[in-house]
CSV table of C-alpha atoms in Angstrom, one decimal:
chain,number,residue,atom,x,y,z
A,56,MET,CA,100.8,37.2,-24.9
A,57,GLY,CA,98.8,37.5,-28.1
A,58,GLU,CA,95.0,38.1,-28.2
A,59,ASN,CA,92.5,37.7,-31.0
A,60,ASN,CA,92.2,40.8,-33.3
A,61,VAL,CA,91.2,41.6,-36.8
A,62,ILE,CA,94.2,43.5,-38.3
A,63,PHE,CA,97.4,42.8,-36.4
A,64,LEU,CA,99.5,39.7,-36.1
A,65,GLU,CA,99.8,38.0,-32.7
A,66,VAL,CA,103.0,38.0,-30.6
A,67,ILE,CA,102.7,35.0,-28.4
A,68,GLU,CA,104.7,34.5,-25.2
A,69,TRP,CA,104.1,33.4,-21.6
A,70,PHE,CA,105.6,34.3,-18.3
A,71,ASP,CA,104.8,32.1,-15.2
A,72,GLU,CA,104.8,34.7,-12.5
A,73,THR,CA,103.8,32.2,-9.8
A,74,GLY,CA,106.4,29.6,-10.6
A,75,LYS,CA,103.8,26.9,-10.0
A,76,GLN,CA,101.9,26.7,-13.2
A,77,MET,CA,102.5,23.6,-15.4
A,78,VAL,CA,100.6,24.6,-18.6
A,79,GLN,CA,98.9,27.7,-20.1
A,80,ARG,CA,96.6,27.7,-23.1
A,81,ILE,CA,96.7,30.7,-25.5
A,82,PRO,CA,94.1,32.1,-26.0
A,83,ARG,CA,92.9,31.4,-22.5
A,84,GLU,CA,89.2,31.1,-23.4
A,85,GLY,CA,89.9,28.3,-26.0
A,86,SER,CA,90.9,28.3,-29.7
A,87,GLY,CA,91.4,31.5,-31.6
A,88,GLU,CA,92.1,32.9,-35.1
A,89,ILE,CA,95.9,32.9,-34.9
A,90,LYS,CA,97.1,34.4,-38.2
A,91,PHE,CA,99.7,33.5,-40.7
A,92,GLY,CA,103.0,35.0,-39.6
A,93,ALA,CA,102.2,35.2,-35.9
A,94,GLN,CA,105.4,35.2,-33.8
A,95,LEU,CA,105.9,32.7,-31.0
A,96,THR,CA,108.6,33.1,-28.4
A,97,VAL,CA,109.6,30.1,-26.3
A,98,ARG,CA,112.1,30.3,-23.4
A,99,ASP,CA,114.7,27.8,-22.3
A,100,SER,CA,112.5,26.4,-19.5
A,101,GLN,CA,109.5,26.0,-21.7
A,102,ALA,CA,108.1,24.1,-24.6
A,103,ALA,CA,105.1,25.0,-26.9
A,104,VAL,CA,102.6,22.6,-28.5
A,105,PHE,CA,100.9,24.1,-31.5
A,106,PHE,CA,97.4,22.9,-32.3
A,107,TYR,CA,95.8,23.8,-35.7
A,108,GLN,CA,92.4,22.6,-36.7
A,109,GLY,CA,92.3,20.3,-33.7
A,110,LYS,CA,95.6,18.5,-34.3
A,111,ALA,CA,98.9,18.8,-32.4
A,112,TYR,CA,101.8,19.3,-34.9
A,113,ASP,CA,104.9,19.4,-32.9
A,114,ALA,CA,106.6,20.3,-29.6
A,115,ILE,CA,108.4,23.6,-30.3
A,116,GLY,CA,111.6,24.3,-28.4
A,117,PRO,CA,113.3,27.5,-27.2
A,118,GLY,CA,113.6,30.4,-29.6
A,119,ARG,CA,111.4,32.7,-31.8
A,120,HIS,CA,109.2,30.8,-34.3
A,121,THR,CA,106.8,31.9,-37.1
A,122,LEU,CA,103.4,30.2,-37.1
A,123,LYS,CA,101.8,29.3,-40.4
A,124,THR,CA,98.0,29.1,-40.6
A,125,HIS,CA,95.4,30.0,-43.3
A,126,ASN,CA,94.1,32.9,-41.4
A,127,ILE,CA,94.9,36.1,-43.3
A,128,PRO,CA,94.3,39.5,-41.6
A,129,VAL,CA,91.1,41.2,-42.5
A,130,LEU,CA,90.4,38.9,-45.5
A,131,THR,CA,89.7,35.8,-43.3
A,132,LYS,CA,87.3,37.8,-41.2
A,133,ILE,CA,85.4,38.9,-44.3
A,134,LEU,CA,85.3,35.3,-45.7
A,135,SER,CA,84.1,33.9,-42.3
A,136,ALA,CA,80.7,35.8,-42.5
A,137,PRO,CA,78.8,32.5,-43.0
A,138,TRP,CA,80.1,31.3,-39.7
A,139,GLY,CA,79.1,34.4,-37.7
A,140,MET,CA,82.3,36.3,-38.5
A,141,GLN,CA,84.4,33.6,-36.8
A,142,SER,CA,87.0,31.8,-38.8
A,143,PRO,CA,86.6,28.0,-38.8
A,144,LEU,CA,90.4,27.6,-39.0
A,145,ARG,CA,90.9,27.5,-35.3
A,146,ALA,CA,94.4,27.4,-33.6
A,147,GLU,CA,95.8,27.5,-30.1
A,148,VAL,CA,99.1,27.2,-28.4
A,149,TYR,CA,99.8,25.3,-25.1
A,150,MET,CA,102.8,26.6,-23.3
A,151,VAL,CA,104.3,23.9,-21.1
A,152,ASN,CA,106.6,24.6,-18.1
A,153,MET,CA,109.5,22.1,-18.4
A,154,LYS,CA,111.1,22.8,-15.0
A,155,THR,CA,111.0,20.3,-12.1
A,156,PHE,CA,108.0,21.0,-9.8
A,157,THR,CA,109.1,20.3,-6.3
A,158,ASP,CA,107.3,20.0,-3.0
A,159,LEU,CA,103.9,18.9,-4.5
A,160,LYS,CA,101.7,17.4,-1.8
A,161,TRP,CA,100.0,14.1,-1.9
A,162,GLY,CA,97.8,12.5,0.8
A,163,THR,CA,94.6,10.7,1.6
A,164,ARG,CA,91.5,12.9,1.8
A,165,ASP,CA,89.5,10.0,3.2
A,166,PRO,CA,91.1,7.0,5.0
A,167,VAL,CA,92.0,4.1,2.6
A,168,ALA,CA,91.2,0.5,3.7
A,169,PHE,CA,94.0,-1.9,4.4
A,170,LYS,CA,93.5,-5.6,5.4
A,171,ASP,CA,96.0,-6.3,8.1
A,172,SER,CA,96.8,-9.9,8.7
A,173,GLN,CA,96.7,-9.5,12.5
A,174,LEU,CA,94.4,-6.5,13.1
A,175,GLY,CA,91.8,-7.1,10.3
A,176,LEU,CA,90.4,-4.2,8.3
A,177,VAL,CA,92.2,-0.9,9.2
A,178,ARG,CA,91.6,2.5,7.7
A,179,LEU,CA,94.9,4.4,7.1
A,180,ARG,CA,95.8,8.0,6.4
A,181,ALA,CA,99.0,8.8,4.7
A,182,PHE,CA,100.7,11.9,3.2
A,183,GLY,CA,104.0,13.0,1.7
A,184,ILE,CA,105.5,15.1,-1.1
A,185,PHE,CA,106.7,14.4,-4.6
A,186,ASN,CA,108.6,16.1,-7.5
A,187,VAL,CA,107.6,15.8,-11.2
A,188,GLN,CA,108.8,17.1,-14.5
A,189,VAL,CA,107.2,17.2,-18.0
A,190,VAL,CA,109.4,15.2,-20.4
A,191,GLN,CA,107.0,14.6,-23.3
A,192,PRO,CA,105.0,17.8,-23.8
A,193,VAL,CA,102.8,16.6,-26.6
A,194,LEU,CA,101.8,13.4,-24.8
A,195,PHE,CA,101.2,15.5,-21.6
A,196,ILE,CA,98.8,17.8,-23.5
A,197,ASN,CA,97.0,14.9,-25.4
A,198,ARG,CA,96.6,12.5,-22.4
A,199,LEU,CA,96.3,14.6,-19.2
A,200,VAL,CA,95.3,18.1,-20.3
A,201,GLY,CA,93.2,17.3,-23.4
A,202,THR,CA,91.6,14.0,-22.5
A,203,GLN,CA,91.0,14.7,-18.8
A,204,GLY,CA,90.0,18.4,-19.6
A,205,MET,CA,92.5,19.8,-17.0
A,206,TYR,CA,94.0,23.2,-17.5
A,207,THR,CA,95.0,24.5,-14.1
A,208,THR,CA,97.9,23.3,-11.9
A,209,GLU,CA,95.5,22.6,-9.1
A,210,GLU,CA,93.5,20.2,-11.2
A,211,ILE,CA,96.6,18.4,-12.5
A,212,GLU,CA,98.1,18.1,-9.0
A,213,ASP,CA,94.7,16.8,-7.6
A,214,TYR,CA,94.6,14.1,-10.3
A,215,LEU,CA,98.2,13.0,-9.7
A,216,ASN,CA,97.4,12.8,-6.0
A,217,ARG,CA,94.5,10.4,-6.8
A,218,VAL,CA,96.9,8.3,-8.8
A,219,ILE,CA,99.5,8.2,-6.1
A,220,VAL,CA,97.0,7.4,-3.3
A,221,SER,CA,95.5,4.6,-5.4
A,222,ARG,CA,98.9,3.0,-6.2
A,223,PHE,CA,99.9,3.5,-2.6
A,224,ASN,CA,96.9,1.4,-1.5
A,225,ASP,CA,97.8,-1.3,-4.0
A,226,HIS,CA,101.5,-1.2,-2.9
A,227,LEU,CA,100.7,-1.7,0.8
A,228,GLY,CA,98.3,-4.6,0.0
A,229,GLU,CA,101.1,-6.3,-2.0
A,230,ASN,CA,104.1,-5.6,0.2
A,231,LEU,CA,103.0,-5.2,3.8
A,232,ASP,CA,101.2,-7.9,5.8
A,233,SER,CA,100.8,-6.1,9.1
A,234,LEU,CA,101.2,-2.6,10.5
A,235,PHE,CA,103.4,-4.1,13.2
A,236,ASN,CA,106.1,-4.5,10.5
A,237,LEU,CA,105.8,-0.8,9.3
A,238,PRO,CA,108.3,1.0,11.6
A,239,GLY,CA,111.6,1.4,9.8
A,240,ARG,CA,110.2,0.6,6.3
A,241,TYR,CA,109.2,4.1,5.2
A,242,GLU,CA,112.2,4.7,2.9
A,243,GLU,CA,111.9,1.2,1.4
A,244,LEU,CA,108.2,1.7,0.8
A,245,ALA,CA,108.8,5.1,-0.7
A,246,ASP,CA,111.5,3.9,-3.1
A,247,SER,CA,109.4,0.9,-4.3
A,248,LEU,CA,106.3,3.0,-4.6
A,249,GLN,CA,108.2,5.5,-6.7
A,250,GLN,CA,109.3,2.7,-9.1
A,251,LYS,CA,105.7,1.6,-9.4
A,252,LEU,CA,104.5,5.1,-10.2
A,253,VAL,CA,107.2,5.8,-12.8
A,254,ASP,CA,105.4,3.7,-15.4
A,255,ASP,CA,102.0,5.3,-14.6
A,256,LEU,CA,103.2,8.8,-14.9
A,257,SER,CA,105.2,8.1,-18.1
A,258,HIS,CA,101.9,7.5,-19.9
A,259,PHE,CA,101.1,11.1,-19.2
A,260,GLY,CA,104.5,12.4,-20.4
A,261,LEU,CA,105.7,13.0,-16.8
A,262,ALA,CA,108.8,11.9,-15.0
A,263,LEU,CA,108.6,11.3,-11.2
A,264,THR,CA,112.0,12.4,-9.8
A,265,HIS,CA,111.4,12.0,-6.1
A,266,LEU,CA,108.7,10.7,-3.8
A,267,TYR,CA,108.6,10.8,0.0
A,268,ILE,CA,106.3,9.3,2.6
A,269,ARG,CA,106.1,11.5,5.7
A,270,ALA,CA,103.6,9.6,7.7
A,271,ILE,CA,101.2,6.6,7.6
A,272,THR,CA,98.7,7.1,10.4
A,273,PRO,CA,96.3,4.3,11.7
A,274,PRO,CA,93.3,5.1,13.9
A,275,PRO,CA,94.0,5.8,17.6
A,276,ASP,CA,93.0,2.3,18.8
A,277,VAL,CA,95.3,0.7,16.3
A,278,GLN,CA,98.1,3.0,17.4
A,279,GLN,CA,97.5,1.9,21.0
A,280,ALA,CA,97.8,-1.7,20.0
A,281,ILE,CA,101.1,-1.1,18.1
A,282,ASP,CA,102.5,0.8,21.1
A,283,ASP,CA,101.5,-2.1,23.5
A,284,LYS,CA,103.2,-4.6,21.3
A,285,SER,CA,106.3,-2.4,21.1
A,286,ARG,CA,106.5,-2.3,24.9
A,287,LEU,CA,106.4,-6.1,25.1
A,288,GLY,CA,109.3,-6.2,22.7
A,289,LEU,CA,111.4,-4.2,25.2
A,290,PHE,CA,111.7,-7.1,27.6
A,291,ASP,CA,114.4,-8.8,25.4
A,292,ASP,CA,116.4,-5.6,25.5
A,293,MET,CA,115.9,-5.2,29.2
A,294,ASN,CA,117.3,-8.7,29.8
A,295,LYS,CA,120.4,-7.7,27.8
A,296,LEU,CA,120.8,-4.6,29.8
A,297,MET,CA,120.4,-6.4,33.1
A,298,ALA,CA,123.0,-9.0,32.1
A,299,MET,CA,125.5,-6.2,31.1
A,300,LYS,CA,124.9,-4.4,34.4
A,301,ALA,CA,125.5,-7.6,36.4
A,302,ALA,CA,128.7,-8.2,34.6
A,303,MET,CA,129.9,-4.6,35.3
A,304,ALA,CA,129.0,-5.0,39.0
A,305,MET,CA,131.0,-8.3,39.3
A,306,GLU,CA,134.0,-6.5,37.6
A,307,LYS,CA,133.8,-3.7,40.1
A,308,ALA,CA,133.6,-6.1,43.0
A,309,SER,CA,136.6,-8.1,41.8
A,310,GLU,CA,138.7,-5.0,42.1
A,311,SER,CA,138.1,-4.7,45.9
A,312,SER,CA,140.3,-6.6,48.4
A,313,GLY,CA,139.3,-9.8,50.3
A,314,GLU,CA,138.9,-13.5,49.8
A,315,ALA,CA,135.2,-13.0,48.8
A,316,SER,CA,136.2,-10.6,46.0
A,317,SER,CA,138.8,-13.1,44.8
A,318,GLY,CA,136.2,-15.8,44.5
A,319,LEU,CA,133.8,-13.4,42.8
A,320,GLY,CA,136.5,-12.3,40.4
A,321,MET,CA,137.3,-15.9,39.5
A,322,GLY,CA,133.6,-16.6,38.8
A,323,MET,CA,133.3,-13.4,36.8
A,324,GLY,CA,136.3,-14.5,34.7
A,325,VAL,CA,134.5,-17.7,33.8
A,326,MET,CA,131.1,-16.0,33.0
A,327,MET,CA,132.2,-12.9,31.2
A,328,PRO,CA,133.4,-14.4,27.9
A,329,GLY,CA,130.1,-16.2,27.4
A,330,MET,CA,128.0,-13.2,28.3
A,331,PHE,CA,129.7,-10.8,25.9
A,332,ALA,CA,129.9,-13.4,23.2
A,333,ASN,CA,126.1,-13.7,23.3
A,334,LEU,CA,125.7,-9.9,23.1
A,335,LEU,CA,128.1,-9.7,20.1
A,336,GLN,CA,126.3,-12.5,18.3
A,337,GLN,CA,123.0,-10.6,18.6
A,338,GLY,CA,124.5,-7.4,17.1
A,339,GLY,CA,124.0,-6.6,13.4
A,340,GLN,CA,126.6,-6.3,10.7
A,341,GLN,CA,128.0,-2.9,9.7
A,342,PRO,CA,126.4,-1.5,6.5
A,343,GLN,CA,128.6,-1.6,3.5
A,344,GLN,CA,130.0,1.7,2.3
A,345,GLY,CA,129.6,3.1,-1.2
A,346,GLY,CA,126.9,2.4,-3.7
A,347,PRO,CA,126.3,1.8,-7.4
A,348,ALA,CA,127.8,4.2,-9.9
A,349,PRO,CA,125.5,6.9,-11.2
A,350,ALA,CA,123.5,6.0,-14.2
A,351,ALA,CA,124.6,7.4,-17.6
A,352,GLU,CA,122.5,10.1,-19.3
A,353,SER,CA,120.4,7.7,-21.3
A,354,GLN,CA,116.8,6.5,-21.5
A,355,ALA,CA,115.0,3.4,-22.9
A,356,CYS,CA,113.4,3.6,-26.3
A,357,PRO,CA,109.6,3.2,-25.6
A,358,ASP,CA,109.3,1.0,-28.7
A,359,CYS,CA,112.3,-1.4,-28.7
A,360,GLY,CA,113.6,-0.9,-25.1
A,361,GLN,CA,117.2,-0.2,-26.1
A,362,GLN,CA,119.2,2.4,-24.3
A,363,ILE,CA,119.6,5.6,-26.3
A,364,PRO,CA,121.0,9.1,-25.6
A,365,LYS,CA,118.5,11.3,-23.6
A,366,ASP,CA,118.5,14.0,-26.3
A,367,ALA,CA,118.0,11.7,-29.3
A,368,ARG,CA,115.1,12.6,-31.6
A,369,PHE,CA,115.1,9.1,-33.1
A,370,CYS,CA,116.2,5.7,-31.9
A,371,PRO,CA,119.4,4.5,-33.7
A,372,GLN,CA,118.3,0.9,-33.2
A,373,CYS,CA,114.7,0.9,-34.6
A,374,GLY,CA,114.2,4.4,-35.9
A,375,HIS,CA,111.3,5.1,-33.6
A,376,GLN,CA,110.5,8.9,-33.1
A,377,GLN,CA,111.1,9.9,-29.5
A,378,LEU,CA,108.5,12.7,-29.6
A,379,VAL,CA,105.4,10.8,-28.3
A,380,PHE,CA,102.1,12.2,-29.7
A,381,THR,CA,99.7,9.7,-28.0
A,382,GLN,CA,99.6,6.2,-26.5
A,383,CYS,CA,97.1,3.4,-26.4
A,384,MET,CA,95.3,3.5,-23.1
A,385,LYS,CA,95.2,-0.3,-22.9
A,386,CYS,CA,98.6,-1.6,-24.1
A,387,HIS,CA,100.5,1.8,-24.0
A,388,LYS,CA,101.9,1.5,-27.6
A,389,ASN,CA,103.1,4.8,-29.1
A,390,LEU,CA,100.8,5.8,-31.9
A,391,PRO,CA,101.0,8.4,-34.8
A,392,PRO,CA,98.9,11.5,-34.4
A,393,THR,CA,96.5,10.4,-37.2
A,394,ALA,CA,95.7,7.0,-35.6
A,395,LYS,CA,92.1,6.2,-34.9
A,396,PHE,CA,92.7,2.7,-33.4
A,397,CYS,CA,95.7,1.1,-31.8
A,398,SER,CA,97.6,-1.0,-34.3
A,399,ARG,CA,98.5,-3.5,-31.7
A,400,CYS,CA,95.3,-4.2,-29.7
A,401,GLY,CA,92.6,-2.3,-31.7
A,402,THR,CA,91.5,0.0,-28.8
A,403,PRO,CA,89.9,3.3,-30.0
A,404,VAL,CA,92.3,6.2,-29.5
A,405,ASN,CA,89.8,8.9,-28.4
A,406,GLY,CA,88.5,6.9,-25.4
A,407,LYS,CA,89.1,7.5,-21.7
A,408,ASP,CA,90.5,5.3,-19.1
A,409,GLN,CA,87.7,3.1,-17.7
A,410,ALA,CA,87.3,3.3,-13.9
A,411,VAL,CA,87.2,0.0,-11.9
A,412,PHE,CA,84.3,-0.6,-9.6
A,413,CYS,CA,84.6,-2.8,-6.6
A,414,GLN,CA,82.4,-5.9,-6.7
A,415,ALA,CA,82.2,-6.0,-2.9
A,416,CYS,CA,81.1,-2.4,-2.1
A,417,GLY,CA,80.6,-0.8,-5.5
A,418,ALA,CA,83.1,2.0,-4.9
A,419,GLU,CA,84.8,3.6,-7.9
A,420,ASN,CA,88.6,3.2,-8.3
A,421,LEU,CA,91.1,4.4,-10.8
A,422,ALA,CA,91.9,2.2,-13.9
A,423,ASN,CA,94.3,-0.7,-13.2
A,424,SER,CA,93.8,-0.5,-9.4
A,425,LYS,CA,94.3,-3.8,-7.6
A,426,PHE,CA,92.8,-3.1,-4.2
A,427,CYS,CA,89.7,-1.1,-3.4
A,428,ASN,CA,90.3,2.2,-1.6
A,429,SER,CA,87.0,2.0,0.3
A,430,CYS,CA,86.9,-1.6,1.6
A,431,GLY,CA,90.4,-3.0,0.9
A,432,GLU,CA,89.1,-6.0,-1.1
A,433,LYS,CA,91.1,-7.2,-4.1
A,434,LEU,CA,89.5,-6.0,-7.3
A,435,GLY,CA,88.6,-8.9,-9.5
A,436,LEU,CA,88.7,-6.8,-12.7
A,437,ALA,CA,92.3,-5.6,-12.2
A,438,ASP,CA,95.1,-7.1,-14.2
């Protein structure tokens, strides 16, 4: 890893010894005086984003690359005397880990509010794991690392956790009416929540590969109410069990000798078809085998929506460059690196996502949230 010096050229490389770090800025303390001719080595599992004079120029792939700046050894240091011997031609390199990060934790630090149709306001805790991968390194740096000011993996994971919890609360409010209908729906909720989050994380240059819900835990008194209702539901199954045992007892009695057993066997022969017919009618159908064919290695162009090869640099349909520098925070249109305002809606590029405040309790929620995490009320300002 190269460091600032006066005479020698930098040799810049990065090794992630922990296996858990998403991004590393070089120099660590901020921008530096990276000189003309500095050597940058990028490995297969990495991408580098080179910033010069405050602008990102490209995502650099694997290999050895020569960096070109206007910083000349010794000469630049002499000419920078009016600026306190610091060159105003600042540069930095962000090294991005492109591997899939697995087993990242998400969960509710504080219980989120859920308005149950039968139980009223219930505060829930939930947790699970998710896997993410950086797919647009320039957009990742510009939107998440640069705009949010996050440089450590812990900060990035914490922010993604907030996004997932907020969308989880919205998802429950839209797709679940009561906790009594929750058992058996974990996989369904996880799959639909993942689809909901794919669009959110794509605006940060990230791909959500998997998401799992391990538990959704209501307060103890609500758990007791759910258990009590589950016990009431056992009576139907008990009636079925008693009917089946009675039928088995009549069958066994019919095998014994005597006139009584003959009459009992005759009655059993009349009753058995109807009893087993009812049991069979209440059974479910067998699940169908197989599934859809795996999707082809393609992706949708973010500008025209047409399917294009995953490794394409430009869209063959509309010519749109697939390397995303930045996006509008309001309408999510892809913008060139020199844009000051969005060409579609006019929103300033250098702004931040505006938080949404609940009109009922005043709590702060993430942008585009639909339900308040604190009181469960629907947010009137959400789209």
